[in-house]
PDB file of N, CA and C in Angstrom:
ATOM      1  N   UNK A   1     -17.788   7.902  29.466  1.00 50.00           N
ATOM      2  CA  UNK A   1     -17.814   6.804  28.517  1.00 50.00           C
ATOM      3  C   UNK A   1     -17.683   7.356  27.099  1.00 50.00           C
ATOM      4  N   UNK A   2     -16.816   6.755  26.320  1.00 50.00           N
ATOM      5  CA  UNK A   2     -16.593   7.209  24.956  1.00 50.00           C
ATOM      6  C   UNK A   2     -17.652   6.638  24.030  1.00 50.00           C
ATOM      7  N   UNK A   3     -18.049   7.459  23.067  1.00 50.00           N
ATOM      8  CA  UNK A   3     -18.945   6.966  22.030  1.00 50.00           C
ATOM      9  C   UNK A   3     -18.090   6.231  21.000  1.00 50.00           C
ATOM     10  N   UNK A   4     -18.708   5.420  20.125  1.00 50.00           N
ATOM     11  CA  UNK A   4     -17.931   4.725  19.088  1.00 50.00           C
ATOM     12  C   UNK A   4     -17.164   5.679  18.184  1.00 50.00           C
ATOM     13  N   UNK A   5     -17.649   6.915  18.056  1.00 50.00           N
ATOM     14  CA  UNK A   5     -16.979   7.880  17.198  1.00 50.00           C
ATOM     15  C   UNK A   5     -15.728   8.455  17.837  1.00 50.00           C
ATOM     16  N   UNK A   6     -15.538   8.271  19.146  1.00 52.00           N
ATOM     17  CA  UNK A   6     -14.384   8.819  19.834  1.00 52.00           C
ATOM     18  C   UNK A   6     -13.258   7.802  19.987  1.00 52.00           C
ATOM     19  N   UNK A   7     -13.487   6.588  19.578  1.00 50.00           N
ATOM     20  CA  UNK A   7     -12.468   5.553  19.693  1.00 50.00           C
ATOM     21  C   UNK A   7     -11.254   5.908  18.849  1.00 50.00           C
ATOM     22  N   UNK A   8     -10.060   5.658  19.395  1.00 56.00           N
ATOM     23  CA  UNK A   8      -8.846   5.958  18.632  1.00 56.00           C
ATOM     24  C   UNK A   8      -8.620   4.931  17.526  1.00 56.00           C
ATOM     25  N   UNK A   9      -9.198   3.747  17.652  1.00 55.00           N
ATOM     26  CA  UNK A   9      -9.073   2.697  16.644  1.00 55.00           C
ATOM     27  C   UNK A   9     -10.453   2.094  16.377  1.00 55.00           C
ATOM     28  N   UNK A  10     -11.240   2.745  15.524  1.00 65.00           N
ATOM     29  CA  UNK A  10     -12.568   2.215  15.257  1.00 65.00           C
ATOM     30  C   UNK A  10     -12.497   0.846  14.586  1.00 65.00           C
ATOM     31  N   UNK A  11     -13.500   0.049  14.791  1.00 74.00           N
ATOM     32  CA  UNK A  11     -13.587  -1.284  14.204  1.00 74.00           C
ATOM     33  C   UNK A  11     -13.656  -1.169  12.681  1.00 74.00           C
ATOM     34  N   UNK A  12     -12.830  -1.932  11.996  1.00 75.00           N
ATOM     35  CA  UNK A  12     -12.837  -1.911  10.540  1.00 75.00           C
ATOM     36  C   UNK A  12     -13.793  -2.965  10.013  1.00 75.00           C
ATOM     37  N   UNK A  13     -14.421  -2.661   8.906  1.00 86.00           N
ATOM     38  CA  UNK A  13     -15.274  -3.648   8.266  1.00 86.00           C
ATOM     39  C   UNK A  13     -14.399  -4.712   7.608  1.00 86.00           C
ATOM     40  N   UNK A  14     -14.994  -5.858   7.358  1.00 87.00           N
ATOM     41  CA  UNK A  14     -14.258  -6.922   6.672  1.00 87.00           C
ATOM     42  C   UNK A  14     -13.816  -6.458   5.291  1.00 87.00           C
ATOM     43  N   UNK A  15     -14.648  -5.668   4.633  1.00 86.00           N
ATOM     44  CA  UNK A  15     -14.301  -5.165   3.299  1.00 86.00           C
ATOM     45  C   UNK A  15     -13.086  -4.251   3.365  1.00 86.00           C
ATOM     46  N   UNK A  16     -13.030  -3.374   4.359  1.00 87.00           N
ATOM     47  CA  UNK A  16     -11.894  -2.461   4.483  1.00 87.00           C
ATOM     48  C   UNK A  16     -10.611  -3.241   4.723  1.00 87.00           C
ATOM     49  N   UNK A  17     -10.659  -4.223   5.586  1.00 87.00           N
ATOM     50  CA  UNK A  17      -9.484  -5.057   5.855  1.00 87.00           C
ATOM     51  C   UNK A  17      -9.054  -5.787   4.579  1.00 87.00           C
ATOM     52  N   UNK A  18     -10.027  -6.321   3.840  1.00 88.00           N
ATOM     53  CA  UNK A  18      -9.715  -7.029   2.597  1.00 88.00           C
ATOM     54  C   UNK A  18      -9.094  -6.085   1.565  1.00 88.00           C
ATOM     55  N   UNK A  19      -9.614  -4.869   1.462  1.00 88.00           N
ATOM     56  CA  UNK A  19      -9.074  -3.913   0.494  1.00 88.00           C
ATOM     57  C   UNK A  19      -7.668  -3.479   0.853  1.00 88.00           C
ATOM     58  N   UNK A  20      -7.391  -3.310   2.142  1.00 91.00           N
ATOM     59  CA  UNK A  20      -6.030  -2.964   2.558  1.00 91.00           C
ATOM     60  C   UNK A  20      -5.063  -4.079   2.194  1.00 91.00           C
ATOM     61  N   UNK A  21      -5.489  -5.317   2.391  1.00 91.00           N
ATOM     62  CA  UNK A  21      -4.658  -6.459   2.015  1.00 91.00           C
ATOM     63  C   UNK A  21      -4.447  -6.533   0.511  1.00 91.00           C
ATOM     64  N   UNK A  22      -5.499  -6.209  -0.237  1.00 92.00           N
ATOM     65  CA  UNK A  22      -5.418  -6.226  -1.694  1.00 92.00           C
ATOM     66  C   UNK A  22      -4.459  -5.148  -2.195  1.00 92.00           C
ATOM     67  N   UNK A  23      -4.498  -3.958  -1.582  1.00 93.00           N
ATOM     68  CA  UNK A  23      -3.588  -2.874  -1.958  1.00 93.00           C
ATOM     69  C   UNK A  23      -2.140  -3.305  -1.719  1.00 93.00           C
ATOM     70  N   UNK A  24      -1.889  -3.945  -0.578  1.00 94.00           N
ATOM     71  CA  UNK A  24      -0.537  -4.433  -0.285  1.00 94.00           C
ATOM     72  C   UNK A  24      -0.123  -5.479  -1.319  1.00 94.00           C
ATOM     73  N   UNK A  25      -1.039  -6.387  -1.620  1.00 93.00           N
ATOM     74  CA  UNK A  25      -0.748  -7.461  -2.574  1.00 93.00           C
ATOM     75  C   UNK A  25      -0.360  -6.884  -3.934  1.00 93.00           C
ATOM     76  N   UNK A  26      -1.082  -5.882  -4.400  1.00 94.00           N
ATOM     77  CA  UNK A  26      -0.776  -5.259  -5.692  1.00 94.00           C
ATOM     78  C   UNK A  26       0.606  -4.620  -5.666  1.00 94.00           C
ATOM     79  N   UNK A  27       0.905  -3.899  -4.591  1.00 96.00           N
ATOM     80  CA  UNK A  27       2.196  -3.222  -4.485  1.00 96.00           C
ATOM     81  C   UNK A  27       3.351  -4.220  -4.399  1.00 96.00           C
ATOM     82  N   UNK A  28       3.216  -5.225  -3.565  1.00 96.00           N
ATOM     83  CA  UNK A  28       4.286  -6.216  -3.399  1.00 96.00           C
ATOM     84  C   UNK A  28       4.495  -7.007  -4.695  1.00 96.00           C
ATOM     85  N   UNK A  29       3.399  -7.330  -5.397  1.00 95.00           N
ATOM     86  CA  UNK A  29       3.529  -8.042  -6.670  1.00 95.00           C
ATOM     87  C   UNK A  29       4.239  -7.168  -7.700  1.00 95.00           C
ATOM     88  N   UNK A  30       3.898  -5.882  -7.731  1.00 96.00           N
ATOM     89  CA  UNK A  30       4.566  -4.971  -8.666  1.00 96.00           C
ATOM     90  C   UNK A  30       6.061  -4.901  -8.359  1.00 96.00           C
ATOM     91  N   UNK A  31       6.409  -4.841  -7.083  1.00 97.00           N
ATOM     92  CA  UNK A  31       7.823  -4.818  -6.702  1.00 97.00           C
ATOM     93  C   UNK A  31       8.511  -6.106  -7.139  1.00 97.00           C
ATOM     94  N   UNK A  32       7.843  -7.229  -6.942  1.00 96.00           N
ATOM     95  CA  UNK A  32       8.406  -8.518  -7.319  1.00 96.00           C
ATOM     96  C   UNK A  32       8.566  -8.624  -8.834  1.00 96.00           C
ATOM     97  N   UNK A  33       7.528  -8.225  -9.567  1.00 95.00           N
ATOM     98  CA  UNK A  33       7.577  -8.285 -11.030  1.00 95.00           C
ATOM     99  C   UNK A  33       8.708  -7.434 -11.592  1.00 95.00           C
ATOM    100  N   UNK A  34       8.950  -6.292 -10.970  1.00 96.00           N
ATOM    101  CA  UNK A  34       9.988  -5.374 -11.443  1.00 96.00           C
ATOM    102  C   UNK A  34      11.348  -5.648 -10.779  1.00 96.00           C
ATOM    103  N   UNK A  35      11.377  -6.645  -9.868  1.00 98.00           N
ATOM    104  CA  UNK A  35      12.575  -7.004  -9.118  1.00 98.00           C
ATOM    105  C   UNK A  35      13.144  -5.780  -8.391  1.00 98.00           C
ATOM    106  N   UNK A  36      12.263  -5.097  -7.664  1.00 97.00           N
ATOM    107  CA  UNK A  36      12.617  -3.883  -6.937  1.00 97.00           C
ATOM    108  C   UNK A  36      12.560  -4.176  -5.439  1.00 97.00           C
ATOM    109  N   UNK A  37      13.612  -3.817  -4.731  1.00 98.00           N
ATOM    110  CA  UNK A  37      13.655  -3.963  -3.279  1.00 98.00           C
ATOM    111  C   UNK A  37      13.103  -2.689  -2.626  1.00 98.00           C
ATOM    112  N   UNK A  38      12.935  -2.733  -1.303  1.00 98.00           N
ATOM    113  CA  UNK A  38      12.504  -1.523  -0.594  1.00 98.00           C
ATOM    114  C   UNK A  38      13.564  -0.428  -0.719  1.00 98.00           C
ATOM    115  N   UNK A  39      14.835  -0.802  -0.774  1.00 98.00           N
ATOM    116  CA  UNK A  39      15.900   0.190  -0.970  1.00 98.00           C
ATOM    117  C   UNK A  39      15.772   0.837  -2.347  1.00 98.00           C
ATOM    118  N   UNK A  40      15.493   0.026  -3.356  1.00 98.00           N
ATOM    119  CA  UNK A  40      15.293   0.554  -4.712  1.00 98.00           C
ATOM    120  C   UNK A  40      14.078   1.480  -4.755  1.00 98.00           C
ATOM    121  N   UNK A  41      12.986   1.040  -4.132  1.00 98.00           N
ATOM    122  CA  UNK A  41      11.760   1.837  -4.130  1.00 98.00           C
ATOM    123  C   UNK A  41      11.985   3.162  -3.415  1.00 98.00           C
ATOM    124  N   UNK A  42      12.748   3.129  -2.336  1.00 98.00           N
ATOM    125  CA  UNK A  42      13.062   4.358  -1.602  1.00 98.00           C
ATOM    126  C   UNK A  42      13.736   5.371  -2.530  1.00 98.00           C
ATOM    127  N   UNK A  43      14.698   4.910  -3.314  1.00 98.00           N
ATOM    128  CA  UNK A  43      15.405   5.794  -4.253  1.00 98.00           C
ATOM    129  C   UNK A  43      14.479   6.303  -5.355  1.00 98.00           C
ATOM    130  N   UNK A  44      13.611   5.420  -5.848  1.00 98.00           N
ATOM    131  CA  UNK A  44      12.668   5.826  -6.894  1.00 98.00           C
ATOM    132  C   UNK A  44      11.684   6.875  -6.374  1.00 98.00           C
ATOM    133  N   UNK A  45      11.235   6.710  -5.128  1.00 98.00           N
ATOM    134  CA  UNK A  45      10.302   7.670  -4.537  1.00 98.00           C
ATOM    135  C   UNK A  45      10.957   9.032  -4.316  1.00 98.00           C
ATOM    136  N   UNK A  46      12.255   9.032  -4.033  1.00 98.00           N
ATOM    137  CA  UNK A  46      12.975  10.305  -3.881  1.00 98.00           C
ATOM    138  C   UNK A  46      12.827  11.158  -5.126  1.00 98.00           C
ATOM    139  N   UNK A  47      12.810  10.515  -6.293  1.00 96.00           N
ATOM    140  CA  UNK A  47      12.632  11.230  -7.544  1.00 96.00           C
ATOM    141  C   UNK A  47      11.275  11.912  -7.648  1.00 96.00           C
ATOM    142  N   UNK A  48      10.324  11.467  -6.838  1.00 96.00           N
ATOM    143  CA  UNK A  48       8.993  12.084  -6.797  1.00 96.00           C
ATOM    144  C   UNK A  48       8.855  13.037  -5.614  1.00 96.00           C
ATOM    145  N   UNK A  49       9.955  13.225  -4.866  1.00 97.00           N
ATOM    146  CA  UNK A  49       9.914  14.121  -3.715  1.00 97.00           C
ATOM    147  C   UNK A  49       9.372  13.473  -2.453  1.00 97.00           C
ATOM    148  N   UNK A  50       9.369  12.146  -2.413  1.00 96.00           N
ATOM    149  CA  UNK A  50       8.887  11.404  -1.237  1.00 96.00           C
ATOM    150  C   UNK A  50      10.091  10.725  -0.600  1.00 96.00           C
ATOM    151  N   UNK A  51      10.331  11.046   0.651  1.00 97.00           N
ATOM    152  CA  UNK A  51      11.520  10.550   1.332  1.00 97.00           C
ATOM    153  C   UNK A  51      11.139   9.591   2.457  1.00 97.00           C
ATOM    154  N   UNK A  52      11.333   8.317   2.195  1.00 96.00           N
ATOM    155  CA  UNK A  52      11.073   7.241   3.160  1.00 96.00           C
ATOM    156  C   UNK A  52      12.273   6.300   3.108  1.00 96.00           C
ATOM    157  N   UNK A  53      12.749   5.887   4.266  1.00 97.00           N
ATOM    158  CA  UNK A  53      13.839   4.916   4.276  1.00 97.00           C
ATOM    159  C   UNK A  53      13.281   3.549   3.878  1.00 97.00           C
ATOM    160  N   UNK A  54      14.161   2.638   3.455  1.00 98.00           N
ATOM    161  CA  UNK A  54      13.689   1.289   3.141  1.00 98.00           C
ATOM    162  C   UNK A  54      12.954   0.638   4.324  1.00 98.00           C
ATOM    163  N   UNK A  55      13.452   0.836   5.536  1.00 97.00           N
ATOM    164  CA  UNK A  55      12.785   0.260   6.716  1.00 97.00           C
ATOM    165  C   UNK A  55      11.401   0.864   6.929  1.00 97.00           C
ATOM    166  N   UNK A  56      11.286   2.179   6.721  1.00 96.00           N
ATOM    167  CA  UNK A  56       9.976   2.825   6.857  1.00 96.00           C
ATOM    168  C   UNK A  56       9.000   2.279   5.820  1.00 96.00           C
ATOM    169  N   UNK A  57       9.472   2.100   4.603  1.00 97.00           N
ATOM    170  CA  UNK A  57       8.620   1.547   3.554  1.00 97.00           C
ATOM    171  C   UNK A  57       8.169   0.137   3.903  1.00 97.00           C
ATOM    172  N   UNK A  58       9.104  -0.680   4.348  1.00 96.00           N
ATOM    173  CA  UNK A  58       8.790  -2.058   4.711  1.00 96.00           C
ATOM    174  C   UNK A  58       7.717  -2.104   5.794  1.00 96.00           C
ATOM    175  N   UNK A  59       7.889  -1.311   6.835  1.00 95.00           N
ATOM    176  CA  UNK A  59       6.899  -1.302   7.928  1.00 95.00           C
ATOM    177  C   UNK A  59       5.547  -0.800   7.444  1.00 95.00           C
ATOM    178  N   UNK A  60       5.556   0.268   6.674  1.00 95.00           N
ATOM    179  CA  UNK A  60       4.308   0.865   6.198  1.00 95.00           C
ATOM    180  C   UNK A  60       3.532  -0.129   5.333  1.00 95.00           C
ATOM    181  N   UNK A  61       4.230  -0.781   4.415  1.00 94.00           N
ATOM    182  CA  UNK A  61       3.576  -1.739   3.517  1.00 94.00           C
ATOM    183  C   UNK A  61       3.089  -2.953   4.298  1.00 94.00           C
ATOM    184  N   UNK A  62       3.909  -3.487   5.191  1.00 93.00           N
ATOM    185  CA  UNK A  62       3.520  -4.684   5.922  1.00 93.00           C
ATOM    186  C   UNK A  62       2.409  -4.442   6.934  1.00 93.00           C
ATOM    187  N   UNK A  63       2.290  -3.216   7.426  1.00 93.00           N
ATOM    188  CA  UNK A  63       1.157  -2.876   8.308  1.00 93.00           C
ATOM    189  C   UNK A  63      -0.128  -2.714   7.510  1.00 93.00           C
ATOM    190  N   UNK A  64       0.020  -2.541   6.196  1.00 88.00           N
ATOM    191  CA  UNK A  64      -1.126  -2.339   5.301  1.00 88.00           C
ATOM    192  C   UNK A  64      -1.915  -1.091   5.671  1.00 88.00           C
ATOM    193  N   UNK A  65      -1.218  -0.087   6.185  1.00 84.00           N
ATOM    194  CA  UNK A  65      -1.870   1.151   6.589  1.00 84.00           C
ATOM    195  C   UNK A  65      -1.179   2.314   5.906  1.00 84.00           C
ATOM    196  N   UNK A  66      -1.650   2.642   4.716  1.00 89.00           N
ATOM    197  CA  UNK A  66      -1.066   3.766   4.004  1.00 89.00           C
ATOM    198  C   UNK A  66      -2.153   4.449   3.187  1.00 89.00           C
ATOM    199  N   UNK A  67      -1.901   5.703   2.890  1.00 93.00           N
ATOM    200  CA  UNK A  67      -2.862   6.493   2.127  1.00 93.00           C
ATOM    201  C   UNK A  67      -2.840   6.085   0.662  1.00 93.00           C
ATOM    202  N   UNK A  68      -3.928   6.348  -0.001  1.00 93.00           N
ATOM    203  CA  UNK A  68      -4.015   6.060  -1.431  1.00 93.00           C
ATOM    204  C   UNK A  68      -2.949   6.837  -2.202  1.00 93.00           C
ATOM    205  N   UNK A  69      -2.663   8.058  -1.782  1.00 95.00           N
ATOM    206  CA  UNK A  69      -1.648   8.860  -2.479  1.00 95.00           C
ATOM    207  C   UNK A  69      -0.267   8.201  -2.393  1.00 95.00           C
ATOM    208  N   UNK A  70       0.054   7.605  -1.245  1.00 96.00           N
ATOM    209  CA  UNK A  70       1.324   6.896  -1.089  1.00 96.00           C
ATOM    210  C   UNK A  70       1.355   5.673  -2.005  1.00 96.00           C
ATOM    211  N   UNK A  71       0.261   4.918  -2.010  1.00 96.00           N
ATOM    212  CA  UNK A  71       0.145   3.713  -2.826  1.00 96.00           C
ATOM    213  C   UNK A  71       0.325   4.058  -4.304  1.00 96.00           C
ATOM    214  N   UNK A  72      -0.361   5.110  -4.744  1.00 96.00           N
ATOM    215  CA  UNK A  72      -0.246   5.524  -6.142  1.00 96.00           C
ATOM    216  C   UNK A  72       1.165   6.000  -6.468  1.00 96.00           C
ATOM    217  N   UNK A  73       1.784   6.737  -5.557  1.00 97.00           N
ATOM    218  CA  UNK A  73       3.161   7.199  -5.778  1.00 97.00           C
ATOM    219  C   UNK A  73       4.102   6.008  -5.943  1.00 97.00           C
ATOM    220  N   UNK A  74       3.925   4.995  -5.138  1.00 97.00           N
ATOM    221  CA  UNK A  74       4.761   3.790  -5.255  1.00 97.00           C
ATOM    222  C   UNK A  74       4.565   3.133  -6.612  1.00 97.00           C
ATOM    223  N   UNK A  75       3.310   2.999  -7.036  1.00 97.00           N
ATOM    224  CA  UNK A  75       3.040   2.369  -8.328  1.00 97.00           C
ATOM    225  C   UNK A  75       3.604   3.200  -9.476  1.00 97.00           C
ATOM    226  N   UNK A  76       3.495   4.512  -9.375  1.00 97.00           N
ATOM    227  CA  UNK A  76       4.073   5.395 -10.393  1.00 97.00           C
ATOM    228  C   UNK A  76       5.597   5.249 -10.414  1.00 97.00           C
ATOM    229  N   UNK A  77       6.217   5.241  -9.232  1.00 97.00           N
ATOM    230  CA  UNK A  77       7.667   5.095  -9.132  1.00 97.00           C
ATOM    231  C   UNK A  77       8.133   3.764  -9.723  1.00 97.00           C
ATOM    232  N   UNK A  78       7.287   2.750  -9.606  1.00 97.00           N
ATOM    233  CA  UNK A  78       7.617   1.433 -10.144  1.00 97.00           C
ATOM    234  C   UNK A  78       7.353   1.329 -11.641  1.00 97.00           C
ATOM    235  N   UNK A  79       6.701   2.336 -12.208  1.00 96.00           N
ATOM    236  CA  UNK A  79       6.395   2.305 -13.628  1.00 96.00           C
ATOM    237  C   UNK A  79       5.173   1.469 -13.974  1.00 96.00           C
ATOM    238  N   UNK A  80       4.308   1.242 -13.000  1.00 96.00           N
ATOM    239  CA  UNK A  80       3.080   0.478 -13.244  1.00 96.00           C
ATOM    240  C   UNK A  80       2.137   1.356 -14.068  1.00 96.00           C
ATOM    241  N   UNK A  81       1.623   0.808 -15.148  1.00 93.00           N
ATOM    242  CA  UNK A  81       0.757   1.591 -16.029  1.00 93.00           C
ATOM    243  C   UNK A  81      -0.714   1.213 -15.922  1.00 93.00           C
ATOM    244  N   UNK A  82      -1.013   0.152 -15.207  1.00 91.00           N
ATOM    245  CA  UNK A  82      -2.410  -0.262 -15.035  1.00 91.00           C
ATOM    246  C   UNK A  82      -2.540  -1.220 -13.874  1.00 91.00           C
ATOM    247  N   UNK A  83      -3.715  -1.216 -13.277  1.00 88.00           N
ATOM    248  CA  UNK A  83      -3.998  -2.108 -12.147  1.00 88.00           C
ATOM    249  C   UNK A  83      -5.301  -2.826 -12.430  1.00 88.00           C
ATOM    250  N   UNK A  84      -5.287  -4.120 -12.268  1.00 82.00           N
ATOM    251  CA  UNK A  84      -6.506  -4.918 -12.429  1.00 82.00           C
ATOM    252  C   UNK A  84      -7.133  -5.085 -11.048  1.00 82.00           C
ATOM    253  N   UNK A  85      -8.315  -4.513 -10.874  1.00 76.00           N
ATOM    254  CA  UNK A  85      -8.963  -4.533  -9.573  1.00 76.00           C
ATOM    255  C   UNK A  85      -9.745  -5.809  -9.307  1.00 76.00           C
ATOM    256  N   UNK A  86     -10.051  -6.547 -10.315  1.00 71.00           N
ATOM    257  CA  UNK A  86     -10.778  -7.804 -10.156  1.00 71.00           C
ATOM    258  C   UNK A  86      -9.955  -8.915 -10.812  1.00 71.00           C
ATOM    259  N   UNK A  87      -8.890  -9.339 -10.128  1.00 57.00           N
ATOM    260  CA  UNK A  87      -7.946 -10.263 -10.762  1.00 57.00           C
ATOM    261  C   UNK A  87      -8.527 -11.621 -11.108  1.00 57.00           C
ATOM    262  N   UNK A  88      -9.604 -12.038 -10.437  1.00 60.00           N
ATOM    263  CA  UNK A  88     -10.167 -13.363 -10.691  1.00 60.00           C
ATOM    264  C   UNK A  88     -11.214 -13.358 -11.783  1.00 60.00           C
ATOM    265  N   UNK A  89     -11.493 -12.190 -12.357  1.00 49.00           N
ATOM    266  CA  UNK A  89     -12.516 -12.099 -13.390  1.00 49.00           C
ATOM    267  C   UNK A  89     -11.876 -11.753 -14.716  1.00 49.00           C
ATOM    268  N   UNK A  90     -12.286 -12.462 -15.752  1.00 50.00           N
ATOM    269  CA  UNK A  90     -11.803 -12.155 -17.106  1.00 50.00           C
ATOM    270  C   UNK A  90     -12.571 -10.958 -17.634  1.00 50.00           C
ATOM    271  N   UNK A  91     -11.913 -10.155 -18.445  1.00 45.00           N
ATOM    272  CA  UNK A  91     -12.577  -8.981 -19.039  1.00 45.00           C
ATOM    273  C   UNK A  91     -13.382  -9.363 -20.251  1.00 45.00           C
TER     274      UNK A  91
END
């Protein structure tokens, strides 16, 4: 019998699921604001030494399963200079 620590897909907390969705939302909004397609983003990432096809990017983003380093690289490639982590709250 496997312990919970040996599971290949451990149960995610509601917060983790929400944060993954929020990360996707920020990235997709940045792409929309900059009018950048996955093909465009693929080319921009190449300039940072990251090689992903547009289809790979689309799947990765839509699965909402990517590392913070990938997320940051995408935002840098898009020219994003700041991220608001609490969009519903005024500063």
